[in-house]
Short mmCIF file of C-alpha atoms in Angstrom, two decimals:
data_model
loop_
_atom_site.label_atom_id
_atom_site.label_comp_id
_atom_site.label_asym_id
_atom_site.label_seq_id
_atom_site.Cartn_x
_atom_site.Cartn_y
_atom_site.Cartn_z
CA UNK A 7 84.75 -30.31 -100.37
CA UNK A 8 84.24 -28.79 -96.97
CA UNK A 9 81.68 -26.14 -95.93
CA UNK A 10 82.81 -23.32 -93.89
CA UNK A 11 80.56 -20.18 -92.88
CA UNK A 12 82.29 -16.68 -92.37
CA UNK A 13 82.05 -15.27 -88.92
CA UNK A 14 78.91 -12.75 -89.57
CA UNK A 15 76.90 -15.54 -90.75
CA UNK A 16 77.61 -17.86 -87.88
CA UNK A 17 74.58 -17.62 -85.35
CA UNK A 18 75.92 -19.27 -82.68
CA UNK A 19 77.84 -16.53 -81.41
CA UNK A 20 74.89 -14.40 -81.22
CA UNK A 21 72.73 -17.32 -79.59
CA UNK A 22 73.28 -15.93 -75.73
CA UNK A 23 72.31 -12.50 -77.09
CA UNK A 24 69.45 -13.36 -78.66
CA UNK A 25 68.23 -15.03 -75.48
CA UNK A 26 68.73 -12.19 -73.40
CA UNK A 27 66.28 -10.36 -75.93
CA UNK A 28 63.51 -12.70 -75.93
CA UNK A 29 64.00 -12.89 -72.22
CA UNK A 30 63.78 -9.23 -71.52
CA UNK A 31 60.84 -9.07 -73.84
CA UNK A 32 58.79 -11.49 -72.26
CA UNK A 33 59.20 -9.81 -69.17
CA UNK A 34 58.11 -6.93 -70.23
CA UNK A 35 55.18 -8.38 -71.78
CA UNK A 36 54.47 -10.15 -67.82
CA UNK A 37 54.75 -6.78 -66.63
CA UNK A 38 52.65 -4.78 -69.05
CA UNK A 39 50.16 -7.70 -68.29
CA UNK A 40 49.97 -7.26 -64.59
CA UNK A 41 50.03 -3.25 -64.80
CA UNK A 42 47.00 -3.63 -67.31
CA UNK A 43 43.60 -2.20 -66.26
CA UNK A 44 39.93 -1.99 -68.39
CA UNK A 45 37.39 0.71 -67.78
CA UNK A 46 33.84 0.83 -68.84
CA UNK A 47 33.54 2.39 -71.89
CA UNK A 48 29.75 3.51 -71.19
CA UNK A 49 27.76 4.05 -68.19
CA UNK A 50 25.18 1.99 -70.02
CA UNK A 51 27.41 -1.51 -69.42
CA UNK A 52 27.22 -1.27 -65.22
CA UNK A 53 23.53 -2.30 -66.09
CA UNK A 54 19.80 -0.99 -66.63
CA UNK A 55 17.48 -0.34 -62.78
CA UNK A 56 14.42 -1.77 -63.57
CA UNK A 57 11.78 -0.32 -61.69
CA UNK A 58 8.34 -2.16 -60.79
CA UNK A 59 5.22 -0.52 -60.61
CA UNK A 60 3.70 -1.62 -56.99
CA UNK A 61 -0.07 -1.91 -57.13
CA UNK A 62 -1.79 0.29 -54.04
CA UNK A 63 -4.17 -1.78 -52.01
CA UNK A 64 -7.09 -0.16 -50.94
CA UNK A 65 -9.10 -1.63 -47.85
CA UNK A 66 -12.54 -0.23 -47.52
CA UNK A 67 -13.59 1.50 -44.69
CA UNK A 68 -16.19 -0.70 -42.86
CA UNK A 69 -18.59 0.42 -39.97
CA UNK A 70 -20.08 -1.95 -37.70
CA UNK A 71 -23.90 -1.94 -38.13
CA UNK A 72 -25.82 -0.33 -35.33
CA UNK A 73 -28.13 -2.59 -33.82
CA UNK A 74 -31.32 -0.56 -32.44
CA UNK A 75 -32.73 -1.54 -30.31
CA UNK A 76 -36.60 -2.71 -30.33
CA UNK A 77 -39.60 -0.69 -30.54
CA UNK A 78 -41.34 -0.70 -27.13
CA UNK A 79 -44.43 -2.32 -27.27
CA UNK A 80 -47.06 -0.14 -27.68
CA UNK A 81 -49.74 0.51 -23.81
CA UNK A 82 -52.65 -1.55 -23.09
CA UNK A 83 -55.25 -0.32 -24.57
CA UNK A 84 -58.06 0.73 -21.64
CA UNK A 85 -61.89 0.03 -22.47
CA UNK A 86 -63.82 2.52 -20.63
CA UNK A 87 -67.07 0.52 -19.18
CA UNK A 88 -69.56 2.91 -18.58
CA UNK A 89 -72.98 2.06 -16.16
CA UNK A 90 -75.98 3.35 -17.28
CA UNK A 91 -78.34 3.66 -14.22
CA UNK A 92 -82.25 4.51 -14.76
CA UNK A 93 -83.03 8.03 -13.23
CA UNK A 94 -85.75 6.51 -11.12
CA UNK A 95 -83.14 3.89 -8.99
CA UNK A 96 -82.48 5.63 -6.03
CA UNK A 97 -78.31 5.79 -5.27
CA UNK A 98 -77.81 5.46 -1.52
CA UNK A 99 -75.16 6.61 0.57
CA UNK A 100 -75.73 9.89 -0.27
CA UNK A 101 -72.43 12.19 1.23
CA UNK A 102 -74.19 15.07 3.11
CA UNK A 103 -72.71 18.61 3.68
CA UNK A 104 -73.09 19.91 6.82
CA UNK A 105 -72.45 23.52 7.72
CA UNK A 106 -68.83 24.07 8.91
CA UNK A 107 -69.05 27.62 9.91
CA UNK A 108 -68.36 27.80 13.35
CA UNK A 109 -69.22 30.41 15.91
CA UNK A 110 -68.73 31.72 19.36
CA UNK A 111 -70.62 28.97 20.68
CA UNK A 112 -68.80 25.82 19.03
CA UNK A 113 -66.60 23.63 20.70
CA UNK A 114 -63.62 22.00 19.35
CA UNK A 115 -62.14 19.24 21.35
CA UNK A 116 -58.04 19.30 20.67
CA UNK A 117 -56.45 16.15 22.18
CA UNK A 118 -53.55 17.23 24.72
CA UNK A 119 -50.35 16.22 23.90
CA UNK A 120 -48.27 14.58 26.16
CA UNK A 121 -44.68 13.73 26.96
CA UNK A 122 -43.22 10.68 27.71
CA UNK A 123 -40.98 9.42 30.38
CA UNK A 124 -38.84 7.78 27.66
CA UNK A 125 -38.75 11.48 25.58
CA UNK A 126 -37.77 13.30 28.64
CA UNK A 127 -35.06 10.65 29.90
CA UNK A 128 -33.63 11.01 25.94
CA UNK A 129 -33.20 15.12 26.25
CA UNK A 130 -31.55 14.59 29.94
CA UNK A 131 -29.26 12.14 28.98
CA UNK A 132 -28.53 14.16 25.40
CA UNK A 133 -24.89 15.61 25.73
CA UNK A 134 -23.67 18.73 23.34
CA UNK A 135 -20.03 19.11 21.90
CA UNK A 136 -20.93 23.07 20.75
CA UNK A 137 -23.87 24.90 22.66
CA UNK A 138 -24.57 28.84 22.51
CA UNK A 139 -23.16 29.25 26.11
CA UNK A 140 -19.99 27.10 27.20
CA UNK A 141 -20.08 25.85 30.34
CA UNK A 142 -17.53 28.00 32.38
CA UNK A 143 -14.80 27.05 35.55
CA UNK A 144 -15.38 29.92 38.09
CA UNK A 145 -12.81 32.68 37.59
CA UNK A 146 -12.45 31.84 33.65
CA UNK A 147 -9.40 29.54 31.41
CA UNK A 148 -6.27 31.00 33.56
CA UNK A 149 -8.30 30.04 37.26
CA UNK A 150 -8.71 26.56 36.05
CA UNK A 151 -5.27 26.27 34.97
CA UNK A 152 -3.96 27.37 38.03
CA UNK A 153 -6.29 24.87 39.99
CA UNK A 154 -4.76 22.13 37.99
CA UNK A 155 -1.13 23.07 38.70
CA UNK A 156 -1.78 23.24 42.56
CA UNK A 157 -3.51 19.90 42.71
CA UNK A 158 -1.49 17.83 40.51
CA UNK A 159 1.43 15.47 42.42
CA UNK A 160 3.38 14.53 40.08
CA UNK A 161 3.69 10.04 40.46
CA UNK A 162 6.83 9.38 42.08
CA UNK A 163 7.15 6.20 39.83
CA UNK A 164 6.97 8.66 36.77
CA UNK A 165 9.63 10.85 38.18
CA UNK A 166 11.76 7.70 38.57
CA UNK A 167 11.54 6.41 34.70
CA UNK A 168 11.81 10.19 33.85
CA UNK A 169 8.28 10.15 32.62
CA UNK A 170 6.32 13.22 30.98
CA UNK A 171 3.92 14.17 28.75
CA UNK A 172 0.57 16.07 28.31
CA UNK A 173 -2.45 14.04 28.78
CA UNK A 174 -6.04 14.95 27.27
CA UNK A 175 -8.92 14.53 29.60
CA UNK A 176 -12.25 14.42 28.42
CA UNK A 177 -15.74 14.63 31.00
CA UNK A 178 -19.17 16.25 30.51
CA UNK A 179 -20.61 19.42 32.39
CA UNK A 180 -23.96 18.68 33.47
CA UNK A 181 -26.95 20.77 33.63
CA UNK A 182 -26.41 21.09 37.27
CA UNK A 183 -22.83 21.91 36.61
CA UNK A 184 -20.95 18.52 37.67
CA UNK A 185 -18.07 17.55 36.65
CA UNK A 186 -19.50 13.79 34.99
CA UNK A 187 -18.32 11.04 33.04
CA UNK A 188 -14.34 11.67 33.08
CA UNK A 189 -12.23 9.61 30.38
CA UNK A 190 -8.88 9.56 29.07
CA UNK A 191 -9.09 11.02 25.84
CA UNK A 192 -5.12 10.31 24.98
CA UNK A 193 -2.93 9.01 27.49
CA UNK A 194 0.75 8.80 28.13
CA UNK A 195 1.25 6.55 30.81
CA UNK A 196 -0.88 5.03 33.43
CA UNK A 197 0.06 6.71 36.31
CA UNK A 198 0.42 9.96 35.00
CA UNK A 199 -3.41 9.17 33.30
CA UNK A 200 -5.08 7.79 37.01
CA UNK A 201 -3.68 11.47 38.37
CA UNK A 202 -4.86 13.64 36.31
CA UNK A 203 -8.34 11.36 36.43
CA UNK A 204 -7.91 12.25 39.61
CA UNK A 205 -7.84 15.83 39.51
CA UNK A 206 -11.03 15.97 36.68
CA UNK A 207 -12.80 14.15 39.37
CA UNK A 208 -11.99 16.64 41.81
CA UNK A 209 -12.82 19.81 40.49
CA UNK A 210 -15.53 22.14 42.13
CA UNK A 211 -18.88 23.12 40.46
CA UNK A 212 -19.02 24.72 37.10
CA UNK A 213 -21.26 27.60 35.01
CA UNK A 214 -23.53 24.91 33.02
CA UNK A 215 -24.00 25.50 29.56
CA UNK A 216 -26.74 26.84 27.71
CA UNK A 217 -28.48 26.21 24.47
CA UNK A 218 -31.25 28.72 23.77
CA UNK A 219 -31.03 29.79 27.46
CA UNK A 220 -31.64 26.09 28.20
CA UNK A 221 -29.07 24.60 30.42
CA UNK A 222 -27.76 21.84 28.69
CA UNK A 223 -25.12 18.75 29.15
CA UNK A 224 -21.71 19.82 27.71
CA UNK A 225 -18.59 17.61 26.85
CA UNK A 226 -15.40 19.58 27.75
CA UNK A 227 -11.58 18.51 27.02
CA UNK A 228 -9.12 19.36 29.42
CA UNK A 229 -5.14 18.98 28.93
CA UNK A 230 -2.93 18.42 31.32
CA UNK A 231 0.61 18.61 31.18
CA UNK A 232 3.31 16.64 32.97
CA UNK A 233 6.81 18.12 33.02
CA UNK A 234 10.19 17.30 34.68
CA UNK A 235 11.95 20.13 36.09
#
């Protein structure tokens, strides 16, 4: 006798439905998976900080041991030798004192004191920069300037190369009042430093300086100055 199942009971018509199911469901399960996220329950499970105790180390203050230095050793001692002379030895060279008073009638011999050639040259030859009295050009500052002016002639060769400048002339007034000893004291060129040489050379007599109403050598400076016009 044959089997036969009724419609309802037959399963394979609701195989394809039942697969859909199962399908959806496990995808839902993937995605429920992925979306899933755990949080600490307790602050307690992220872990305990341990903290360790760190030991301070203390370094002693040292100080470096003064040396002093040694005692100084102590003087020599001195032993006093005394002589012990009899009162009846007789001690010669006896120091005598004379009378020292003088009076109207002594005579005391004073050796004269003399001067030298050598001394005498020195004090000549001995020239001041600053004395009491300057030595002084008759008729004053503004006569020796105008001296100057008239007796200068100006070097043609300097005129040429367009030449100028002021040049400083140094020389010594002597006692006597003569113009000694002229030097260049700064120069500008040579032939504007042999004129005004020149000129030094040529001036007349001066007032000689004094010190303490002394006359006295002097060293004077003199500038000249060169211009183009």
């Amino acid at each position: 006798m044959e089997l036969k199942k009724t419609p309802k009971a037959d399963l394979e018509a609701k195989k394809n439905m039942f697969w859909l199911i199962g399908l959806v469901v496990a995808l839902g399960l993937s995605l429920l998976a992925f979306e899933w996220t755990t949080k600490p329950s307790k602050a307690a499970d992220l872990g305990q900080i341990q903290t360790a105790e760190v030991e301070e180390e203390i370094i002693p203050i040292t100080r470096e041991q003064e040396v002093k230095p040694p005692p100084p050793p102590p003087p020599p001692k001195v032993i006093e030798v005394l002589n012990i002379v009899d009162d009846d030895v007789e001690i010669e060279d006896e120091l005598e004192i004379e009378d020292t008073e003088a009076d109207e009638e002594t005579v005391i011999d004073v050796a004269p004191v003399i001067e030298t050639a050598d001394e005498e040259e020195e004090e000549e030859a001995q020239v001041f920069f600053i004395v009491e009295d300057m030595p002084e050009f008759p008729g004053g500052d503004l006569a020796l300037r105008k001296y100057i002016a008239n007796a200068i002639k100006y070097p043609v060769i300097a005129q040429e190369n367009g030449i100028q400048g002021k040049v400083y002339v140094t020389f010594v007034v002597s006692k006597t009042g003569k113009v000694t000893d002229a030097k260049i004291a700064r120069g500008v060129d040579p032939s504007l430093d042999k004129e005004a040489l020149r000129v030094v050379n040529a001036l007349p007599a001066w007032k000689p300086g004094k010190q303490r109403g002394k006359p006295v050598n002097v060293s004077y400076t003199v500038p000249i100055n060169f211009v183009l016009q």
